[in-house]
């Protein structure tokens, strides 16, 4: 079988490899994705010789910069067509048991294919003039691709032990491609879970991102759960599992509910961090669970506890502790507010406060809340959605009227300090809060004159005298 190798970069690599007297092949994701009809921008080239040397020659021909990673024996160029092309020498690898660092010696294409993660990722095609595009598939990757199977070229214990991240990658590919992990690989993952401890958290979170960005993330989290990896990579999520019953009353399984929320949000957003918020929105529930006679199960304050836990999750998964994390915290913290709005009477003041607290993230918050409706009863779902529609309408009306979303206090701390000739002190905070609350409660309009008048009133109450 021959694959399409009409891209200009392939002829250049082919010619340069020939000039060097070595054999080069395209391998891995590019080949897999081409056979699946998926778009793939990155190209991996394996060469039975020096990867960096071939890269330098190709770089010279195409006029592109070559980045050499001497430690890994790899090199990368960007082709004129914008592809990222990575070159690596074919290797024969063996790993010591306490580290990811392999002992590498030069090998053949087959040696290299054997040490790859999955048969579908070991597929390669030739860049030799005589059989350009010919598929090299010693481990029946093509058959596995057709059957939708994730299988390792070697005994899975060996493949996973070489690089334990592959256990999570197996789950990720199964989720992205809708494939099945073969039973012996699933069992091997369970056996080798202990090896997860040598992984850097960044690599794991990259895979979790990819699972979250798939069309049905619940498949991936369920697979992580079935293989017992979930309690290692995201214990807060596995901690949501289970239903407790007391006095004949149970609560919903918050794990199943959470996965349903994540799947629900997928068609409405490609924002990875909003999907993370969906995944973590209820993680505070186990810590706040109580059974109250008469009321049943409650989770009071789980949004506050959950928002704090977001920090811990981001920290141990080495995800950015910046505005991305704050955004997820904010959504987790606020996720009950829109529903509370419809349960009570929708007052302008409550809507203004929500707009103030959510700011520009109000749309995302509404998207999360809509995904959070997971009732099996269609009528209940329809009723909730209609209520949220009402909240959206109200949010829009109030925003148009009062411009709260990007609220900037009409009277600043500096203005107060200047007017009363005082240094930073408690009174300034009191006056500012009083003005903010009055605007949000609709007592005064959101404008400067009204705010200044209230400032004077409050300052007089506090015994401050104007600077003349
Ligand atoms: N690979 C491997 N073991 C790993 C990571 C990668 O054997 N732990 C090999 C596989 O052959 C893989 C190739 O390196 O196809 C490229 O890896 P990567 O770019 O991470 O994955 P892709 O298969 O290209 O898929 P994606 O771009 O979706 O991550």
Coordinates of C-alpha atoms and ligand atoms in Angstrom, one line a residue:
X1 CA 0.0 0.0 0.0
X2 CA 1.3 3.5 -0.9
X3 CA 0.5 6.7 0.8
X4 CA 0.2 10.2 -0.5
X5 CA 3.7 11.8 -0.2
X6 CA 3.2 14.7 -2.6
X7 CA 4.2 17.3 -0.1
X8 CA 7.4 19.2 -1.3
X9 CA 9.2 18.6 2.0
X10 CA 9.1 14.8 1.4
X11 CA 11.0 15.0 -1.8
X12 CA 13.6 17.2 -0.2
X13 CA 14.1 14.8 2.7
X14 CA 14.2 11.9 0.3
X15 CA 17.0 13.5 -1.8
X16 CA 19.0 14.5 1.2
X17 CA 18.8 11.1 2.8
X18 CA 19.9 9.5 -0.4
X19 CA 22.8 11.9 -0.6
X20 CA 23.8 10.9 2.9
X21 CA 23.4 7.2 2.1
X22 CA 20.7 6.6 4.8
X23 CA 17.1 5.5 4.8
X24 CA 14.4 7.9 6.0
X25 CA 10.7 7.3 6.8
X26 CA 7.7 9.2 7.9
X27 CA 6.4 7.7 11.1
X28 CA 3.8 8.1 13.9
X29 CA 0.9 10.5 14.1
X30 CA 1.2 11.9 10.6
X31 CA 0.8 8.5 9.0
X32 CA -2.0 7.5 11.3
X33 CA -3.9 10.7 10.7
X34 CA -3.4 10.5 7.0
X35 CA -4.9 7.0 7.0
X36 CA -7.8 8.2 9.1
X37 CA -8.4 11.3 6.9
X38 CA -7.6 13.6 9.9
X39 CA -5.6 16.8 9.5
X40 CA -2.1 16.6 11.0
X41 CA 0.4 19.4 10.8
X42 CA 3.4 17.8 12.5
X43 CA 5.6 15.4 10.7
X44 CA 8.0 12.9 12.4
X45 CA 10.8 11.6 10.3
X46 CA 12.9 8.6 11.5
X47 CA 16.2 8.0 9.8
X48 CA 18.5 5.0 10.0
X49 CA 21.4 7.4 10.8
X50 CA 21.7 10.8 12.4
X51 CA 18.5 12.8 12.7
X52 CA 20.2 16.1 13.4
X53 CA 22.5 15.7 10.4
X54 CA 19.7 15.0 8.0
X55 CA 17.8 18.0 9.5
X56 CA 20.7 20.3 9.0
X57 CA 21.0 19.3 5.3
X58 CA 17.2 19.7 4.8
X59 CA 17.4 23.1 6.6
X60 CA 20.1 24.3 4.3
X61 CA 18.0 23.3 1.3
X62 CA 14.9 25.0 2.5
X63 CA 16.6 28.0 4.2
X64 CA 14.9 27.1 7.5
X65 CA 16.4 27.3 11.0
X66 CA 17.3 24.0 12.6
X67 CA 16.7 23.5 16.3
X68 CA 18.9 20.6 17.6
X69 CA 18.1 18.9 20.8
X70 CA 21.4 17.2 21.4
X71 CA 20.3 15.5 24.6
X72 CA 17.5 13.6 22.8
X73 CA 19.3 13.2 19.5
X74 CA 16.5 15.0 17.7
X75 CA 16.2 18.1 15.5
X76 CA 13.4 20.2 14.2
X77 CA 12.7 22.5 11.3
X78 CA 9.7 24.5 10.1
X79 CA 9.0 23.7 6.5
X80 CA 8.0 26.4 4.0
X81 CA 4.4 25.1 4.2
X82 CA 4.4 25.7 7.9
X83 CA 4.7 22.1 9.0
X84 CA 6.8 21.3 12.1
X85 CA 9.1 18.5 11.0
X86 CA 11.0 16.5 13.6
X87 CA 14.0 14.3 12.8
X88 CA 15.1 11.4 14.9
X89 CA 17.6 8.7 14.4
X90 CA 16.1 5.2 14.5
X91 CA 16.8 3.8 18.0
X92 CA 16.9 0.7 19.9
X93 CA 16.0 1.6 23.4
X94 CA 16.1 0.0 26.8
X95 CA 15.1 1.7 30.0
X96 CA 16.3 1.3 33.6
X97 CA 13.5 0.6 36.1
X98 CA 13.9 3.8 38.1
X99 CA 13.8 6.4 35.4
X100 CA 12.4 7.5 32.1
X101 CA 15.8 8.0 30.6
X102 CA 16.5 5.3 28.0
X103 CA 19.8 3.7 27.1
X104 CA 19.8 4.4 23.4
X105 CA 21.7 2.7 20.6
X106 CA 21.3 3.2 16.9
X107 CA 18.8 0.8 15.3
X108 CA 16.8 0.0 12.3
X109 CA 13.3 1.2 11.4
X110 CA 11.9 -1.9 12.8
X111 CA 13.7 -1.5 16.1
X112 CA 12.3 2.0 16.3
X113 CA 8.8 0.9 15.5
X114 CA 9.0 -1.8 18.1
X115 CA 9.7 0.8 20.8
X116 CA 6.8 3.1 19.9
X117 CA 3.7 3.3 22.0
X118 CA 0.9 1.8 19.9
X119 CA 0.7 -0.2 16.7
X120 CA -1.3 2.6 15.1
X121 CA 1.5 5.0 16.0
X122 CA 4.2 2.8 14.7
X123 CA 3.0 3.0 11.1
X124 CA 5.5 4.5 8.7
X125 CA 6.0 5.1 5.0
X126 CA 9.1 5.2 3.0
X127 CA 10.9 8.2 1.6
X128 CA 13.2 6.1 -0.5
X129 CA 13.1 6.9 -4.2
X130 CA 12.5 3.2 -5.1
X131 CA 9.4 2.8 -3.0
X132 CA 8.3 6.3 -2.0
X133 CA 5.1 6.2 0.1
X134 CA 5.2 2.5 0.7
X135 CA 3.6 1.6 4.0
X136 CA 5.8 -0.2 6.6
X137 CA 3.6 -1.9 9.1
X138 CA 5.3 -4.8 10.8
X139 CA 2.8 -4.9 13.8
X140 CA -0.5 -4.8 11.9
X141 CA -1.2 -1.2 12.8
X142 CA -3.4 -0.8 9.7
X143 CA -5.7 -3.6 10.9
X144 CA -5.9 -2.1 14.4
X145 CA -6.7 1.3 12.8
X146 CA -9.5 -0.3 10.8
X147 CA -10.8 -2.2 13.9
X148 CA -10.4 0.8 16.2
X149 CA -8.0 -0.8 18.6
X150 CA -5.3 0.6 20.8
X151 CA -2.6 -2.1 21.1
X152 CA 1.1 -2.0 22.0
X153 CA 3.7 -3.4 19.5
X154 CA 5.5 -5.1 22.4
X155 CA 4.2 -6.9 25.5
X156 CA 2.2 -4.0 27.1
X157 CA 4.1 -4.3 30.4
X158 CA 7.3 -3.4 28.6
X159 CA 5.8 -0.6 26.5
X160 CA 4.2 1.0 29.5
X161 CA 7.1 0.5 31.7
X162 CA 9.4 2.2 29.1
X163 CA 7.3 5.3 29.4
X164 CA 4.3 5.2 31.8
X165 CA 2.7 8.2 30.2
X166 CA 1.7 5.8 27.5
X167 CA -0.9 4.4 29.8
X168 CA -2.6 7.8 29.9
X169 CA -2.0 8.2 26.2
X170 CA -3.8 4.9 25.5
X171 CA -6.8 6.4 27.3
X172 CA -6.4 9.7 25.4
X173 CA -6.2 8.1 22.0
X174 CA -9.2 5.8 22.8
X175 CA -11.2 8.9 23.7
X176 CA -10.1 11.1 20.8
X177 CA -10.5 8.4 18.1
X178 CA -13.4 6.4 19.7
X179 CA -11.2 3.3 19.8
X180 CA -11.0 0.4 22.3
X181 CA -8.0 -0.4 24.4
X182 CA -7.4 -4.2 24.0
X183 CA -8.0 -6.2 27.2
X184 CA -4.4 -7.2 27.7
X185 CA -3.3 -3.5 27.6
X186 CA -6.1 -2.5 30.0
X187 CA -4.9 -5.2 32.5
X188 CA -1.3 -4.1 32.0
X189 CA -2.2 -0.5 32.9
X190 CA -3.8 -1.7 36.1
X191 CA -0.6 -3.7 36.9
X192 CA 1.7 -0.9 36.1
X193 CA -0.1 2.0 37.8
X194 CA 2.8 2.3 40.3
X195 CA 5.0 3.6 37.5
X196 CA 2.9 6.7 37.2
X197 CA 4.9 8.1 40.1
X198 CA 8.0 8.8 37.9
X199 CA 6.0 11.1 35.5
X200 CA 6.2 14.8 35.5
X201 CA 2.8 16.3 36.2
X202 CA 3.0 18.6 33.2
X203 CA 2.9 15.6 30.8
X204 CA -0.1 14.1 32.5
X205 CA -2.0 17.4 32.5
X206 CA -1.3 17.8 28.7
X207 CA -3.1 14.5 28.2
X208 CA -6.0 15.5 30.5
X209 CA -6.3 18.7 28.4
X210 CA -6.6 16.5 25.3
X211 CA -9.2 14.3 26.9
X212 CA -11.2 17.4 27.8
X213 CA -10.9 18.8 24.3
X214 CA -12.3 15.6 22.8
X215 CA -16.0 15.3 21.7
X216 CA -16.9 13.0 24.6
X217 CA -14.5 13.5 27.6
X218 CA -16.5 11.2 29.9
X219 CA -15.2 8.2 27.9
X220 CA -11.6 9.1 28.9
X221 CA -12.4 9.8 32.5
X222 CA -14.3 6.5 32.8
X223 CA -11.4 4.7 31.2
X224 CA -9.0 6.3 33.7
X225 CA -11.3 5.2 36.4
X226 CA -11.6 1.6 35.2
X227 CA -7.8 1.4 34.9
X228 CA -7.5 2.9 38.5
X229 CA -5.4 5.8 37.2
X230 CA -8.0 8.3 38.0
X231 CA -7.4 8.2 41.7
X232 CA -3.7 8.9 41.0
X233 CA -4.1 11.7 38.4
X234 CA -7.2 13.4 39.7
X235 CA -8.3 12.1 43.1
X236 CA -10.8 14.9 43.6
X237 CA -12.8 13.5 40.7
X238 CA -12.8 9.9 41.8
X239 CA -13.6 11.2 45.3
X240 CA -17.0 12.3 43.9
X241 CA -18.0 8.7 43.2
X242 CA -20.7 6.9 45.0
X243 CA -24.1 7.4 46.5
X244 CA -24.8 7.3 50.3
X245 CA -28.2 6.6 51.7
X246 CA -29.6 7.5 55.0
X247 CA -33.2 7.3 56.3
X248 CA -34.0 5.9 52.8
X249 CA -32.8 9.0 51.1
X250 CA -29.9 9.0 48.7
X251 CA -28.1 11.8 46.8
X252 CA -27.1 11.8 43.2
X253 CA -23.7 10.3 42.2
X254 CA -21.7 13.4 41.8
X255 CA -19.1 11.7 39.7
X256 CA -21.6 10.6 37.0
X257 CA -23.3 14.0 37.2
X258 CA -19.9 15.8 36.7
X259 CA -19.0 13.7 33.6
X260 CA -22.5 14.5 32.2
X261 CA -21.9 18.2 32.8
X262 CA -18.6 18.0 31.0
X263 CA -20.1 16.1 28.0
X264 CA -23.0 18.6 28.0
X265 CA -20.7 21.6 27.8
X266 CA -18.6 20.3 24.8
X267 CA -20.9 21.5 22.0
X268 CA -21.1 24.9 23.6
X269 CA -17.5 25.8 24.0
X270 CA -14.0 25.1 22.8
X271 CA -12.5 26.9 25.8
X272 CA -10.4 24.4 27.6
X273 CA -10.6 26.3 30.9
X274 CA -14.4 26.4 30.8
X275 CA -14.3 22.7 30.3
X276 CA -12.0 22.4 33.3
X277 CA -14.5 24.5 35.3
X278 CA -17.2 22.0 34.3
X279 CA -15.0 19.1 35.5
X280 CA -14.2 20.7 38.8
X281 CA -17.4 22.5 39.6
X282 CA -18.5 20.1 42.3
X283 CA -15.2 18.9 43.8
X284 CA -16.1 20.6 47.1
X285 CA -19.1 18.3 47.6
X286 CA -17.5 15.4 49.5
X287 CA -16.0 17.8 52.1
X288 CA -19.2 19.6 52.7
X289 CA -21.7 16.7 52.6
X290 CA -24.1 16.5 55.5
X291 CA -27.3 14.7 56.2
X292 CA -29.9 16.9 57.8
X293 CA -33.0 15.4 59.3
X294 CA -36.0 16.7 57.4
X295 CA -33.9 18.3 54.6
X296 CA -31.9 15.3 53.4
X297 CA -28.4 15.6 51.9
X298 CA -26.9 19.0 51.7
X299 CA -23.6 20.3 50.3
X300 CA -23.6 23.8 51.8
X301 CA -20.6 25.9 50.8
X302 CA -19.3 23.4 48.3
X303 CA -18.7 26.2 45.9
X304 CA -16.4 28.0 48.3
X305 CA -14.5 24.8 49.3
X306 CA -14.4 23.7 45.6
X307 CA -12.9 27.1 44.5
X308 CA -10.1 26.7 47.0
X309 CA -9.5 23.1 45.9
X310 CA -9.1 24.3 42.3
X311 CA -5.8 25.9 43.4
X312 CA -4.5 22.6 44.8
X313 CA -5.5 20.7 41.6
X314 CA -3.8 23.3 39.4
X315 CA -0.7 23.2 41.6
X316 CA -0.1 19.5 41.7
X317 CA -0.9 19.1 38.0
X318 CA 1.5 22.0 37.4
X319 CA -1.1 23.9 35.4
X320 CA -0.8 27.7 35.2
X321 CA -1.4 29.4 38.5
X322 CA -2.4 32.6 36.7
X323 CA -5.5 34.2 35.4
X324 CA -6.6 30.8 33.9
X325 CA -6.7 29.3 37.3
X326 CA -8.5 32.3 38.7
X327 CA -11.0 32.1 36.0
X328 CA -11.8 28.4 36.8
X329 CA -12.0 29.3 40.5
X330 CA -14.3 32.1 39.8
X331 CA -16.7 29.9 37.8
X332 CA -16.6 27.2 40.4
X333 CA -17.3 29.8 43.1
X334 CA -20.2 31.4 41.2
X335 CA -21.8 28.3 39.7
X336 CA -24.8 28.3 42.0
X337 CA -25.6 31.9 41.7
X338 CA -27.7 31.9 38.4
X339 CA -29.9 29.0 39.7
X340 CA -30.3 30.8 43.0
X341 CA -31.5 33.8 41.0
X342 CA -34.4 31.9 39.5
X343 CA -35.3 30.1 42.6
X344 CA -35.8 33.4 44.4
X345 CA -37.5 36.3 42.9
X346 CA -35.3 37.8 40.1
X347 CA -34.6 41.2 41.6
X348 CA -32.6 43.8 39.8
X349 CA -30.3 44.1 42.7
X350 CA -29.4 40.4 42.7
X351 CA -28.9 40.5 38.9
X352 CA -26.6 43.6 39.3
X353 CA -24.5 41.8 42.0
X354 CA -24.1 38.7 39.7
X355 CA -23.0 40.9 36.8
X356 CA -20.6 42.7 39.1
X357 CA -19.1 39.4 40.4
X358 CA -19.0 37.6 37.1
X359 CA -17.9 40.6 34.9
X360 CA -16.9 39.5 31.4
X361 CA -17.2 35.9 32.4
X362 CA -21.0 36.0 32.8
X363 CA -21.7 34.3 29.4
X364 CA -19.3 31.4 30.3
X365 CA -21.0 31.2 33.7
X366 CA -24.4 30.8 32.1
X367 CA -23.0 28.2 29.7
X368 CA -21.7 26.2 32.7
X369 CA -25.0 26.5 34.6
X370 CA -27.0 25.3 31.6
X371 CA -24.6 22.3 31.2
X372 CA -25.1 21.7 34.9
X373 CA -28.7 20.6 34.4
X374 CA -28.5 16.9 34.2
X375 CA -32.0 15.7 35.1
X376 CA -33.3 12.7 33.3
X377 CA -36.7 14.2 33.2
X378 CA -37.1 16.2 29.9
X379 CA -39.7 18.5 31.4
X380 CA -37.5 19.4 34.3
X381 CA -34.6 20.2 31.9
X382 CA -36.9 22.3 29.7
X383 CA -38.2 24.2 32.8
X384 CA -34.7 25.0 34.0
X385 CA -33.5 26.1 30.6
X386 CA -36.5 28.4 30.3
X387 CA -35.7 29.8 33.7
X388 CA -32.1 30.5 32.6
X389 CA -33.4 32.1 29.5
X390 CA -35.3 34.5 31.8
X391 CA -32.1 35.2 33.7
X392 CA -30.2 35.9 30.5
X393 CA -32.9 38.3 29.5
X394 CA -32.8 40.0 32.8
X395 CA -29.0 40.2 32.7
X396 CA -29.2 41.9 29.4
X397 CA -31.8 44.4 30.5
X398 CA -30.0 45.4 33.7
X399 CA -26.6 45.6 31.9
X400 CA -28.0 47.9 29.2
X401 CA -29.5 50.1 31.9
X402 CA -26.7 50.1 34.5
X403 CA -23.5 49.0 32.8
X404 CA -22.4 46.9 35.7
X405 CA -20.4 44.2 33.8
X406 CA -17.2 46.3 33.6
X407 CA -18.0 48.3 36.7
X408 CA -15.4 50.9 37.5
X409 CA -16.2 52.7 40.7
X410 CA -17.2 56.3 39.8
X411 CA -15.3 57.5 42.9
X412 CA -11.8 56.1 43.4
X413 CA -9.7 55.8 46.6
X414 CA -7.4 58.6 45.3
X415 CA -10.4 60.9 44.9
X416 CA -11.4 60.3 48.5
X417 CA -7.8 60.8 49.8
X418 CA -7.5 64.0 47.9
X419 CA -10.9 65.4 48.9
X420 CA -10.2 64.8 52.6
X421 CA -6.4 65.2 52.6
X422 CA -6.0 61.7 54.3
X423 CA -3.6 58.9 53.7
X424 CA -4.7 55.3 52.8
X425 CA -6.9 54.2 55.7
X426 CA -9.9 52.1 56.7
X427 CA -12.4 54.9 56.1
X428 CA -11.6 54.9 52.4
X429 CA -12.6 51.2 52.1
X430 CA -15.8 51.9 54.0
X431 CA -16.8 54.8 51.7
X432 CA -16.0 52.9 48.5
X433 CA -17.9 49.8 49.7
X434 CA -20.9 52.0 50.6
X435 CA -20.9 53.6 47.1
X436 CA -20.5 50.2 45.4
X437 CA -23.3 48.6 47.5
X438 CA -25.6 51.6 46.9
X439 CA -25.1 51.3 43.1
X440 CA -25.6 47.5 43.0
X441 CA -28.7 47.8 45.2
X442 CA -30.1 50.5 42.9
X443 CA -30.2 53.1 45.7
X444 CA -28.2 55.5 43.5
X445 CA -27.5 55.5 39.8
X446 CA -24.1 54.4 38.4
X447 CA -22.8 57.9 37.9
X448 CA -20.2 60.3 39.3
X449 CA -22.5 63.0 40.7
X450 CA -24.6 60.6 42.7
X451 CA -21.5 58.8 43.9
X452 CA -19.8 62.1 45.0
X453 CA -22.9 63.1 46.9
X454 CA -23.0 59.8 48.8
X455 CA -19.2 60.1 49.4
X456 CA -19.8 63.4 51.2
X457 CA -22.7 62.0 53.2
X458 CA -20.7 59.0 54.4
X459 CA -17.6 61.0 55.0
X460 CA -19.5 63.4 57.2
X461 CA -20.9 60.5 59.2
X462 CA -17.3 59.2 59.7
X463 CA -16.2 62.7 60.9
X464 CA -14.0 63.5 57.9
X465 CA -13.5 67.1 56.9
X466 CA -13.1 68.3 53.3
X467 CA -9.6 69.6 52.3
X468 CA -10.0 73.3 51.4
Ligands
LIG1 N1 5.5 8.3 20.9 C1 5.8 7.1 21.7 N2 5.7 7.2 23.1 C2 5.3 8.4 23.7 C3 5.1 9.5 22.9 C4 5.2 9.4 21.5 O1 6.1 6.1 21.2 N3 5.2 8.4 25.0 C5 5.7 8.2 19.5 C6 4.5 7.7 18.7 O2 4.9 7.0 17.6 C7 3.8 9.0 18.3 C8 5.0 9.8 17.9 O3 6.0 9.5 18.9 O4 3.0 8.8 17.1 C9 4.7 11.3 18.0 O5 4.3 11.6 19.3 P1 3.2 12.8 19.6 O6 3.5 14.0 18.8 O7 3.2 13.0 21.1 O8 1.8 12.2 19.3 P2 1.1 12.0 17.9 O9 0.9 10.5 17.6 O10 1.7 12.8 16.8 O11 -0.4 12.5 18.3 P3 -0.9 13.9 18.8 O12 -0.3 15.0 17.9 O13 -2.3 13.8 18.8 O14 -0.3 14.0 20.2

